[in-house]
Tab-separated table of C-alpha atoms in Angstrom:
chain	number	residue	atom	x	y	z
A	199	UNK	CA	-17.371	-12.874	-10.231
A	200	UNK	CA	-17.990	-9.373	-12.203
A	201	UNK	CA	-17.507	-9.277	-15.921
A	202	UNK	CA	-15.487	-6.942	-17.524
A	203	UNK	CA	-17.009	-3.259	-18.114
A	204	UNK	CA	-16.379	-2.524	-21.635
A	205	UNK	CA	-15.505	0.973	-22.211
A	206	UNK	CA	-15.303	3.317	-25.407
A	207	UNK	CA	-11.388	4.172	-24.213
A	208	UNK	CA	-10.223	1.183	-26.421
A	209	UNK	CA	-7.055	0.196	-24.147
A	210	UNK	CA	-9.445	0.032	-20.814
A	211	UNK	CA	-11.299	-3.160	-22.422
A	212	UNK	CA	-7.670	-5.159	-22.635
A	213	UNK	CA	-7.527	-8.301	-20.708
A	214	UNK	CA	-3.741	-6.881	-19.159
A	215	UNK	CA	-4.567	-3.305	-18.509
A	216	UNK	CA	-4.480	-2.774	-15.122
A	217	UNK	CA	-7.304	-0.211	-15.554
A	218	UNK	CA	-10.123	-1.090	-16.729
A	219	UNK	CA	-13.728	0.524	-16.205
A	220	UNK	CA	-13.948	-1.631	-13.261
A	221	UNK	CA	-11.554	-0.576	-11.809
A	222	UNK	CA	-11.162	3.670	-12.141
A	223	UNK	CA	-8.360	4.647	-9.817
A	224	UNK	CA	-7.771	8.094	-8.404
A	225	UNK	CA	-4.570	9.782	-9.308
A	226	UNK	CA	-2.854	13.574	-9.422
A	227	UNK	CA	-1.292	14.350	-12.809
A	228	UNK	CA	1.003	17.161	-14.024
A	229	UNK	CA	2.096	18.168	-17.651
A	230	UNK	CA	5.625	20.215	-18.365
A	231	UNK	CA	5.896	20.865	-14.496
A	232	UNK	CA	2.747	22.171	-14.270
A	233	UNK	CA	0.479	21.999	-10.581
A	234	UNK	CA	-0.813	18.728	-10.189
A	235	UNK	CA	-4.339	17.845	-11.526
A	236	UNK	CA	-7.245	15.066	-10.293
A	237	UNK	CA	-7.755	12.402	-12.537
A	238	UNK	CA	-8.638	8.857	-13.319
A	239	UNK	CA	-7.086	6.205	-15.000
A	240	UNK	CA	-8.605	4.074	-17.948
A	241	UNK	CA	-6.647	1.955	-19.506
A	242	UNK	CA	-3.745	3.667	-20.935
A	243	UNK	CA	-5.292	7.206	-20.948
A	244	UNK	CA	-6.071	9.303	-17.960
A	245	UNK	CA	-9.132	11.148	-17.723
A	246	UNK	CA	-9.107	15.120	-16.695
A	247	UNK	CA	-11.315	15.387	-13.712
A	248	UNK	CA	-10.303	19.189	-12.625
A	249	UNK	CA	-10.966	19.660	-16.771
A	250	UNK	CA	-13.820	17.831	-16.089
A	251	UNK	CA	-15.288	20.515	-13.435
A	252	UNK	CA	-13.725	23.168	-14.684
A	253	UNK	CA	-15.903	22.568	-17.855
A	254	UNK	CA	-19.319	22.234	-16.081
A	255	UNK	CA	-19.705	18.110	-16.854
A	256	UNK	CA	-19.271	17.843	-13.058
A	257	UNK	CA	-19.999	19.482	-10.317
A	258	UNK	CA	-18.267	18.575	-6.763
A	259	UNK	CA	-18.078	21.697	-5.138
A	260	UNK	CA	-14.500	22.683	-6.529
A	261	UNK	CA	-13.588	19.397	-4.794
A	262	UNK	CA	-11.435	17.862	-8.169
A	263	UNK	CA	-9.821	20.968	-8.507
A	264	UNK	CA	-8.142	21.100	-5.430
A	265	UNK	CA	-4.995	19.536	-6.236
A	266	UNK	CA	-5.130	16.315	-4.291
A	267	UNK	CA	-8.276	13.871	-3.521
A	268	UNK	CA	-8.641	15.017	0.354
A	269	UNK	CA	-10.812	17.173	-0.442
A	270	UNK	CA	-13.169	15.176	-2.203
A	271	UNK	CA	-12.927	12.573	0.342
A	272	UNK	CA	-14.156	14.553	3.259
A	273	UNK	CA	-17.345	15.077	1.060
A	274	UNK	CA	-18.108	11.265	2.174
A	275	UNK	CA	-19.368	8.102	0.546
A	276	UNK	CA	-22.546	9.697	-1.144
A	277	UNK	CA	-20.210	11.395	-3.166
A	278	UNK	CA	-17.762	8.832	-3.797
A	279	UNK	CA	-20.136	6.828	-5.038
A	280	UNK	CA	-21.668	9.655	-6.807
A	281	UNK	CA	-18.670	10.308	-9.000
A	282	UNK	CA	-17.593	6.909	-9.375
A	283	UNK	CA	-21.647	6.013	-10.572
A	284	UNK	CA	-21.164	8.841	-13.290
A	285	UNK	CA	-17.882	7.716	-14.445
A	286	UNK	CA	-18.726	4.345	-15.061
A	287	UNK	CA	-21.502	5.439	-16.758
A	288	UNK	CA	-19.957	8.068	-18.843
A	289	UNK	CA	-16.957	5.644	-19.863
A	290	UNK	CA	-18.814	2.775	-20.797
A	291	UNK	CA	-19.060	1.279	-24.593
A	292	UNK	CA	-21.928	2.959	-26.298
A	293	UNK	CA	-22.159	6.259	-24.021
A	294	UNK	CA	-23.322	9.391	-25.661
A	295	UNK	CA	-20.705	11.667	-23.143
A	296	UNK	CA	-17.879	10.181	-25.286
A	297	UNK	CA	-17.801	13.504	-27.599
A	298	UNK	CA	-17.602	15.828	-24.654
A	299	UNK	CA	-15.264	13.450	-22.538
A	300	UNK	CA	-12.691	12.694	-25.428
A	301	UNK	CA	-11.018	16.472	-25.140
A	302	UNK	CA	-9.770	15.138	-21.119
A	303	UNK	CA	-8.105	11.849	-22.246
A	304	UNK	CA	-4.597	12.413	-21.874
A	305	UNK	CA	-2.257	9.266	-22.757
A	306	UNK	CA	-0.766	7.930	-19.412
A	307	UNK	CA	2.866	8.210	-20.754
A	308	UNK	CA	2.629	11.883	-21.247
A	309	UNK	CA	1.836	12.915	-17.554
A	310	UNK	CA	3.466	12.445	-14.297
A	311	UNK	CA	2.094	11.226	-11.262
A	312	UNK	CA	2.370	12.956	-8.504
A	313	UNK	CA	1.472	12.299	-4.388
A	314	UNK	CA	-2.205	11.305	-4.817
A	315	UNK	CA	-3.875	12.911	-1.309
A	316	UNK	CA	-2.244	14.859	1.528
A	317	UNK	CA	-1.355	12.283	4.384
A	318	UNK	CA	-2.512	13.294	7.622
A	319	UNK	CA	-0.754	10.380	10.049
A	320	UNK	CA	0.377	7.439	9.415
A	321	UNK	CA	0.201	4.184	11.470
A	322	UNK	CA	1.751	0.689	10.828
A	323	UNK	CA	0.824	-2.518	11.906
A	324	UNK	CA	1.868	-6.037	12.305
A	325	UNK	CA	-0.474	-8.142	11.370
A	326	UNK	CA	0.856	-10.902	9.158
A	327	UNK	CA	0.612	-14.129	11.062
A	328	UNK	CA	3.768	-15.863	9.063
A	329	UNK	CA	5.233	-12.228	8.811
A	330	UNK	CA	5.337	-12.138	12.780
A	331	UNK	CA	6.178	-15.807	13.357
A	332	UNK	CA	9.615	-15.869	10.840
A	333	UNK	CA	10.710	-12.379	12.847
A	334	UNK	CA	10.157	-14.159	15.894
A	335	UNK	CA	12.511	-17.331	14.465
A	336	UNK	CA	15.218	-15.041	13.369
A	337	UNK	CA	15.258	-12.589	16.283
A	338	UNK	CA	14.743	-14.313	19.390
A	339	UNK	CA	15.411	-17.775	18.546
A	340	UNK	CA	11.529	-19.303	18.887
A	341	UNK	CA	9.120	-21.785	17.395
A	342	UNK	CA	6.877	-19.789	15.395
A	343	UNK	CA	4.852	-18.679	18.511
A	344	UNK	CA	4.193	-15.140	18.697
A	345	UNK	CA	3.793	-12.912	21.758
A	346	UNK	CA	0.491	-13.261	23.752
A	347	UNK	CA	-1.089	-10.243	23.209
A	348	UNK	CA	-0.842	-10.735	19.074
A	349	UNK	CA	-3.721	-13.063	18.785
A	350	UNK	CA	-6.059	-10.655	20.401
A	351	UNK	CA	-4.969	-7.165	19.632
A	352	UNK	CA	-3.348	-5.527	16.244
A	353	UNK	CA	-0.352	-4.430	17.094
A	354	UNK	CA	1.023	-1.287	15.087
A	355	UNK	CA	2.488	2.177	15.775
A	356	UNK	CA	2.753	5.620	15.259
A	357	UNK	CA	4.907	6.503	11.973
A	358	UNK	CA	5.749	9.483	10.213
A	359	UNK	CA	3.338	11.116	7.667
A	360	UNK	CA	6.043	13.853	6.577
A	361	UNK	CA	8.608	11.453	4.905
A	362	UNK	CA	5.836	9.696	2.638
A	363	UNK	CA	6.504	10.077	-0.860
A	364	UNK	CA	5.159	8.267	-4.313
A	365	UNK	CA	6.308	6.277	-6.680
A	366	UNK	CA	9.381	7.168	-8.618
A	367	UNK	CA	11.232	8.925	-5.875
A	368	UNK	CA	14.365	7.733	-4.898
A	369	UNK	CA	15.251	7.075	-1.553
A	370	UNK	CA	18.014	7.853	0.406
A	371	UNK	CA	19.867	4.820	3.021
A	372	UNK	CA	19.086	6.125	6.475
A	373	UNK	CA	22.215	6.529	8.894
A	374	UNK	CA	21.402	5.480	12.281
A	375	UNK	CA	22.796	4.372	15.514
A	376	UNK	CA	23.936	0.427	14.741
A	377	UNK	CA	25.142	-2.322	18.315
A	378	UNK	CA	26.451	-5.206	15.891
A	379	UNK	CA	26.779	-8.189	18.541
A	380	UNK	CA	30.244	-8.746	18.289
A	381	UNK	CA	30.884	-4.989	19.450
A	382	UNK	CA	30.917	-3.480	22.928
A	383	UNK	CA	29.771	-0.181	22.304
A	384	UNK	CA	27.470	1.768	19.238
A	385	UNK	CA	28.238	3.634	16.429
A	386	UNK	CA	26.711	5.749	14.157
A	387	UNK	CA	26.666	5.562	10.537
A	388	UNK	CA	24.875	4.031	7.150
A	389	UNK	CA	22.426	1.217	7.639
A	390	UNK	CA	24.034	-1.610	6.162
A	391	UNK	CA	20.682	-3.809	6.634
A	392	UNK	CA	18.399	-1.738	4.615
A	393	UNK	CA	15.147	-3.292	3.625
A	394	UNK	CA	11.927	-3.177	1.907
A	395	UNK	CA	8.702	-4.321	3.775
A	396	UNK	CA	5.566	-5.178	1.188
A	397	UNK	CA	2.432	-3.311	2.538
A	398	UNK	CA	-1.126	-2.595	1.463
A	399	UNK	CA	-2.067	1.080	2.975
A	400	UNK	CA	-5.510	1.914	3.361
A	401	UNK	CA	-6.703	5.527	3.440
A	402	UNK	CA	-9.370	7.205	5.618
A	403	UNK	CA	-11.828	9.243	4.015
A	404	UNK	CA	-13.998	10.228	6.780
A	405	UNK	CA	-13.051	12.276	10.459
A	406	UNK	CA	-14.366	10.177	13.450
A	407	UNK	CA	-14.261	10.781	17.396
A	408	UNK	CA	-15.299	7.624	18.137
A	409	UNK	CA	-15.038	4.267	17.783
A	410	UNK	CA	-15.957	2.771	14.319
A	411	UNK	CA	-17.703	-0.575	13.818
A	412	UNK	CA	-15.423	-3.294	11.884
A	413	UNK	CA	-18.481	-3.498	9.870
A	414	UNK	CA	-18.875	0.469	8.919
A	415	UNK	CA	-15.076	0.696	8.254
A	416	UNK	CA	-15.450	0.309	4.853
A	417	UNK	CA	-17.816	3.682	4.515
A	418	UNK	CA	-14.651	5.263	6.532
A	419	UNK	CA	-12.158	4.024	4.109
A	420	UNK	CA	-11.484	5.818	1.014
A	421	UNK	CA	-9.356	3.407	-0.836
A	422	UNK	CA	-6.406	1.829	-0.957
A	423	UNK	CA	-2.772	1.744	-2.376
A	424	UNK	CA	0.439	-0.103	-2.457
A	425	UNK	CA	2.980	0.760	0.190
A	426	UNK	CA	6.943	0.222	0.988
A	427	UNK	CA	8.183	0.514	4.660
A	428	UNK	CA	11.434	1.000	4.110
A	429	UNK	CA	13.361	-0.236	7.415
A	430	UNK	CA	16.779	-0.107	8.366
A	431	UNK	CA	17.104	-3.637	10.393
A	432	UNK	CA	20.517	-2.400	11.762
A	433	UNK	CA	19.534	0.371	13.359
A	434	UNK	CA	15.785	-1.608	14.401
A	435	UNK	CA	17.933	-4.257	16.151
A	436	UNK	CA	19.250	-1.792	18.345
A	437	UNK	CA	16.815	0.797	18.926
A	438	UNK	CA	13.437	-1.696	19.171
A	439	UNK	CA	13.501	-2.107	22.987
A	440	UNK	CA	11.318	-1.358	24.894
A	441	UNK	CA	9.523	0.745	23.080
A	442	UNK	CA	9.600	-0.959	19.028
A	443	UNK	CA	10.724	1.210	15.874
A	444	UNK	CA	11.959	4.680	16.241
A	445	UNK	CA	14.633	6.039	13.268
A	446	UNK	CA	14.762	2.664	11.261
A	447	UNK	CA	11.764	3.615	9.874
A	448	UNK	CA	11.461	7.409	10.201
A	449	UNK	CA	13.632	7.640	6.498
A	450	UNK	CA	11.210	6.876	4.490
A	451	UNK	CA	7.475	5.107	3.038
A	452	UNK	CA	6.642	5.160	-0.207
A	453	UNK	CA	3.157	4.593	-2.031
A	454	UNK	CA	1.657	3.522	-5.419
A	455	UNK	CA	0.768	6.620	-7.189
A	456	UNK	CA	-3.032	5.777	-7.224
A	457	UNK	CA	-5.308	4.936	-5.279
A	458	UNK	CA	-7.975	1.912	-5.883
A	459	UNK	CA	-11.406	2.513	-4.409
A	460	UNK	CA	-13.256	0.305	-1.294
A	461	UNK	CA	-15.629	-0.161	-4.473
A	462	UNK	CA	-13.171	-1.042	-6.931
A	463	UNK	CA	-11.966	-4.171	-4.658
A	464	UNK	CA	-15.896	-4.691	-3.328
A	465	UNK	CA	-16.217	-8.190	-5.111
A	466	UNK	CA	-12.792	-9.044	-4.500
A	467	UNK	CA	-13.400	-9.494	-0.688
A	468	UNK	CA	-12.309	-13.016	0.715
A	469	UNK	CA	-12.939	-14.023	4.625
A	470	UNK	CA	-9.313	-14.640	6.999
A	471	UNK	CA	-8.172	-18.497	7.614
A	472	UNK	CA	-6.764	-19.715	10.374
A	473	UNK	CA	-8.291	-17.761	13.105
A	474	UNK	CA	-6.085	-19.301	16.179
A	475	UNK	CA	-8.576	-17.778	19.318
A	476	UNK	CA	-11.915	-16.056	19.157
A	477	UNK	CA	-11.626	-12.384	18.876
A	478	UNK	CA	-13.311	-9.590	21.266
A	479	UNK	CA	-16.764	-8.458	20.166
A	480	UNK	CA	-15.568	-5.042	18.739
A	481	UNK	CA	-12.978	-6.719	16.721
A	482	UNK	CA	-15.088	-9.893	15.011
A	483	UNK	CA	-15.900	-9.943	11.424
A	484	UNK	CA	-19.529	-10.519	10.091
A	485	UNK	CA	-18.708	-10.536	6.566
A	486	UNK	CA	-15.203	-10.723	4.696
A	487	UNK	CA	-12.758	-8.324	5.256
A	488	UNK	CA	-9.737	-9.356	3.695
A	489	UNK	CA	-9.043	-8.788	-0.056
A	490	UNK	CA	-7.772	-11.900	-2.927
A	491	UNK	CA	-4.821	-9.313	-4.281
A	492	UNK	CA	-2.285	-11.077	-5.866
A	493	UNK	CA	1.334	-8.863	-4.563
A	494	UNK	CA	4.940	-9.105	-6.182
A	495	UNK	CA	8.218	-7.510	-5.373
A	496	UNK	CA	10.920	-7.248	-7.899
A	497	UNK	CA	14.733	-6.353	-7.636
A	498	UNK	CA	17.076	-4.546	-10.246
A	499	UNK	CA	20.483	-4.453	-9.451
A	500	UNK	CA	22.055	-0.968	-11.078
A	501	UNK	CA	23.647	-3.106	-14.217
A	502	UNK	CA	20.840	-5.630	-14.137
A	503	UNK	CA	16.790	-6.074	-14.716
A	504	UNK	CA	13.944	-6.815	-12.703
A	505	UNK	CA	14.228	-10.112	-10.623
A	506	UNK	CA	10.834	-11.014	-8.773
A	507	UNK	CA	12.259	-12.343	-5.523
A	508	UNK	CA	8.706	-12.424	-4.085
A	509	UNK	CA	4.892	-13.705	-4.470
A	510	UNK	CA	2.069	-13.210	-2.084
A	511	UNK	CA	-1.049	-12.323	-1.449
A	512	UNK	CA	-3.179	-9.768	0.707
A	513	UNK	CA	-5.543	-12.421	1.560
A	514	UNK	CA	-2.923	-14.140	4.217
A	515	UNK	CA	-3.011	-11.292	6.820
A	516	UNK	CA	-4.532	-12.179	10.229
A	517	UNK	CA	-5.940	-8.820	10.644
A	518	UNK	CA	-7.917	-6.685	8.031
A	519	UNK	CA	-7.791	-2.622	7.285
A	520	UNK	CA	-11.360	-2.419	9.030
A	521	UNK	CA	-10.245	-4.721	12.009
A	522	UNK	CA	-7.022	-2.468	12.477
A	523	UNK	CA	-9.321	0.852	11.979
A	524	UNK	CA	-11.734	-0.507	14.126
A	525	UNK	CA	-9.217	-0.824	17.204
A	526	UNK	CA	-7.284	2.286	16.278
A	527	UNK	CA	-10.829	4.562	16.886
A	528	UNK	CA	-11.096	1.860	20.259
A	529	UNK	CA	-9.913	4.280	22.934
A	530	UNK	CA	-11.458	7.249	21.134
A	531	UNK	CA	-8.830	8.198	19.187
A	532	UNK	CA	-9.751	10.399	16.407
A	533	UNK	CA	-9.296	10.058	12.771
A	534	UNK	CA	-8.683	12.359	10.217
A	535	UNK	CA	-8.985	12.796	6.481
A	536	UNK	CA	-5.901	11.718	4.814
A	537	UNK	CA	-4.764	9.588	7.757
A	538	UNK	CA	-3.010	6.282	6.259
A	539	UNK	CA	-3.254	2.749	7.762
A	540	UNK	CA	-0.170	0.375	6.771
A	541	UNK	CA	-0.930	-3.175	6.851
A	542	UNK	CA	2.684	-4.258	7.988
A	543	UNK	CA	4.337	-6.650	6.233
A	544	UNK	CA	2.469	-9.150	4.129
A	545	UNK	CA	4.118	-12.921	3.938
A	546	UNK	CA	2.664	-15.873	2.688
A	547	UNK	CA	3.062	-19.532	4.084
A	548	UNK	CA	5.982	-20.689	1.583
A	549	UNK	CA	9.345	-19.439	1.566
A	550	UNK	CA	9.158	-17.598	-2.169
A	551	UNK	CA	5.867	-15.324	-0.456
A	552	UNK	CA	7.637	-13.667	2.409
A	553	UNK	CA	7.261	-9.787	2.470
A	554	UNK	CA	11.117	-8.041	3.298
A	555	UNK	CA	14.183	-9.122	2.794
A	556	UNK	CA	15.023	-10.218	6.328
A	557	UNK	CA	12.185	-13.121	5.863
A	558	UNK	CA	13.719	-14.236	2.499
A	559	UNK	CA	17.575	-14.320	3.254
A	560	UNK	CA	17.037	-15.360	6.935
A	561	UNK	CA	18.551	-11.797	8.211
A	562	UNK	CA	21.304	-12.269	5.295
A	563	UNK	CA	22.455	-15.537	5.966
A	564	UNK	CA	20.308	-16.658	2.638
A	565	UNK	CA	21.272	-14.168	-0.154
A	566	UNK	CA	18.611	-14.302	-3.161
A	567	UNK	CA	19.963	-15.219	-6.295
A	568	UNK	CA	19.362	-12.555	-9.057
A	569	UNK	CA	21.706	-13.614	-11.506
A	570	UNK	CA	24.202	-16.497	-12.052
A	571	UNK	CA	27.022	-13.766	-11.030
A	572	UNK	CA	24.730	-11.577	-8.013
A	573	UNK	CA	22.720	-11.586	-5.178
A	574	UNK	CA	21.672	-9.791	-2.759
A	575	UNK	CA	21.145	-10.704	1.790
A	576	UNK	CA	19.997	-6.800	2.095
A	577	UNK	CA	19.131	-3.636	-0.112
A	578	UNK	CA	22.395	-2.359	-1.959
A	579	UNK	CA	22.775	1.182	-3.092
A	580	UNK	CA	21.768	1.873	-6.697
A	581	UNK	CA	19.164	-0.991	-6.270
A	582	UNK	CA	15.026	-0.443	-7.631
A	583	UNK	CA	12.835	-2.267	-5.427
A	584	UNK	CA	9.269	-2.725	-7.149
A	585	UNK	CA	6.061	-3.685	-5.780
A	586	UNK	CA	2.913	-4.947	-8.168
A	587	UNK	CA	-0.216	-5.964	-7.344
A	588	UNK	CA	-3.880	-6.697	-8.800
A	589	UNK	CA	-7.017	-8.489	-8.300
A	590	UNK	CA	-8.062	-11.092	-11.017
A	591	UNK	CA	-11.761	-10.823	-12.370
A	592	UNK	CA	-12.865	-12.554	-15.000
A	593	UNK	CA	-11.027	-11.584	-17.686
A	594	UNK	CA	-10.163	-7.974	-16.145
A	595	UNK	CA	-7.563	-7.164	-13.406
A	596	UNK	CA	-8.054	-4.102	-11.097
A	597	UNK	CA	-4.309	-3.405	-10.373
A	598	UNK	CA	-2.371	-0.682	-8.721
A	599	UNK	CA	0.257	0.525	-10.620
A	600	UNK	CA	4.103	0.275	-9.428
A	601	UNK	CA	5.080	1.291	-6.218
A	602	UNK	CA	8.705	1.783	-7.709
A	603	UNK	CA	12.073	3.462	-5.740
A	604	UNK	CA	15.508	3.576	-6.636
A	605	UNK	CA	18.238	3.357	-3.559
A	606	UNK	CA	20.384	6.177	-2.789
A	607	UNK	CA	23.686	5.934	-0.777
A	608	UNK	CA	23.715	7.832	2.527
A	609	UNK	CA	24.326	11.516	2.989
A	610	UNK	CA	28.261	11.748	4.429
């Protein structure tokens, strides 16, 4: 395992930072309202890249002083690892680019992050093995198997890119169209099922117009972030058939506000268990694909603090990013810069790892303790939901940041 890179930014070199050299996450900053700004974080500082260029240190075409990291990522991975080669050289303990860096630290708690790249589509799968075989308990009544077609294919589809937001914003209860059982006909209203779904969203770098190898996924994918499918069960229940999710989760997804590199997470890479039936050619890994990331959620009631309701870990999915890229590009779909790739929710074999809400009350009927005096079977209004996550080195994490929301109560 990797050793920590000691930098000269004192806070990066703490064993509890969640950015340390190894790590260098890409991020958009702004000061007193001001247009958002490329940066990195290190440690508890964030470096100035758009100062950077803008001074002559670096020189990416204009590319980190575009406002967001698409552009930079349609320059490809030369670049990528151009930059991130020069930053872990120019940050490291000893460097003589301190003197001319030090002017573009800015402390992290002085800035505000803002949407890290411009998402071009958004797609979201279903690819938890445990995830898929509690839905199938709780909806239709079965053992745990799951429909024929999962153990070949992953299953996803189609979201929408236009009500992505970041960290921080709060989102607002979806109405819908809800068919409780006990009632003969539909009506509209608020969700009264709302839920979080705990996601890892990878984002592609590079265009395509054909179909990309599980193998050269990774020099497709840009990086990665934390992600929250917010899903109104209610309204799923009723709209899902035959043709799955519709408005239960148009409302909203929201994302960690930076992203961690396909580098950053390179020696983190762990292979998939379980493997039920062989998969076709275009879809079998040679090498790991799958990432040891250790996931949280937490709950805070409007009176009350964090509760973490929730432990898991990335490395339980049955299908990886590359595997779900992989088939997305299969019937020569194309890919765009900026297009996102949600992992669908990620549950672990035990009862305290399930991703959503659904999976850890049983669809309510198992409310989750936060307090001696309150609980919760669904998302209440006024409620944060929090997702965490990091890798564990030795003696460094590479983490994410928060992938934080508060609840809003439906528009009348």
């Amino acid at each position: 395992m990797t050793d920590l890179i000691r930098s000269w930014v004192e806070s990066a070199n703490a064993k509890t930072t969640e950015f340390p050299l190894n790590n260098l996450p890409y991020g958009v900053f702004s000061q007193d309202g001001n247009s958002g700004r490329s940066c990195t974080a290190i440690g508890a500082k964030v470096l100035d890249l758009h100062g950077l260029e803008d001074a002559g240190l670096i020189d990416f075409g204009g590319a980190l002083r575009a406002g967001d990291w698409s552009s930079f990522m349609s320059l490809g991975k030369r670049e990528w690892d151009r930059l991130r080669t020069y930053l872990q050289e120019a940050l490291a303990e000893g460097s003589d680019a301190e003197r001319a860096l030090a002017p573009h630290i800015i402390s992290l708690a002085d800035v505000q992050l803002l949407m890290p790249f411009t998402v071009s589509e958004f797609t979201d799968f279903y690819a938890s093995r445990h995830h898929a075989s509690n839905v199938g308990r709780i909806l239709r009544g079965t053992n745990g198997e799951v429909p024929p077609n999962w153990l070949h294919i992953p299953i996803g589809y189609n979201g929408r890119a236009s009500s992505i937001a970041v960290s921080g914003t709060d989102v607002r209860r979806p109405n819908g169209q809800l068919k409780p059982k006990d009632e003969t006909m539909p009506r509209f209203g608020p969700s009264e099922r709302f839920d979080f779904e705990l996601e890892f969203g990878a984002i592609v770098g590079q265009p395509s117009s054909g179909l990309i190898s599980v193998e050269t996924a990774f020099e497709n994918i840009f990086g990665y972030v934390l992600l929250n499918d917010w899903s109104a069960r209610d309204v799923q229940a009723w709209e899902y058939q035959p043709l799955g999710p519709f408005q239960s989760k148009a409302a909203a997804t929201t994302i960690s506000p930076w992203i961690v590199t396909t580098a950053a997470l390179e020696p983190f890479r762990v292979a998939a268990t379980g493997r039920e039936l062989p998969l076709l050619d275009y879809l079998q890994e040679g090498s790991p694909m799958l990432y040891d990331v250790e996931l949280e959620v937490a709950l805070a009631p409007p009176s009350g603090i964090d509760t973490v309701i929730t432990r898991t870990n990335y490395k339980y999915m049955y299908y990886s990013s590359a595997q779900q890229l992989a088939h997305h590009t299969s019937s020569g779909c194309p890919m765009r810069v900026g297009d996102l790739l949600g992992s669908g929710t990620i549950s672990g074999p035990e009862k305290t790892s399930r991703g959503c809400m659904m999976e850890l009350t049983w669809n309510g009927q198992e409310p989750v303790e936060l307090s001696s005096s309150e609980s919760r079977g669904f998302i209440e209004d006024g409620d944060t939901v929090t997702i965490r996550g990091h890798a564990q080195g030795a003696g460094f994490r590479v983490g994410f940041g928060a992938c934080s929301n508060r609840v809003l109560p439906a528009k009348g």
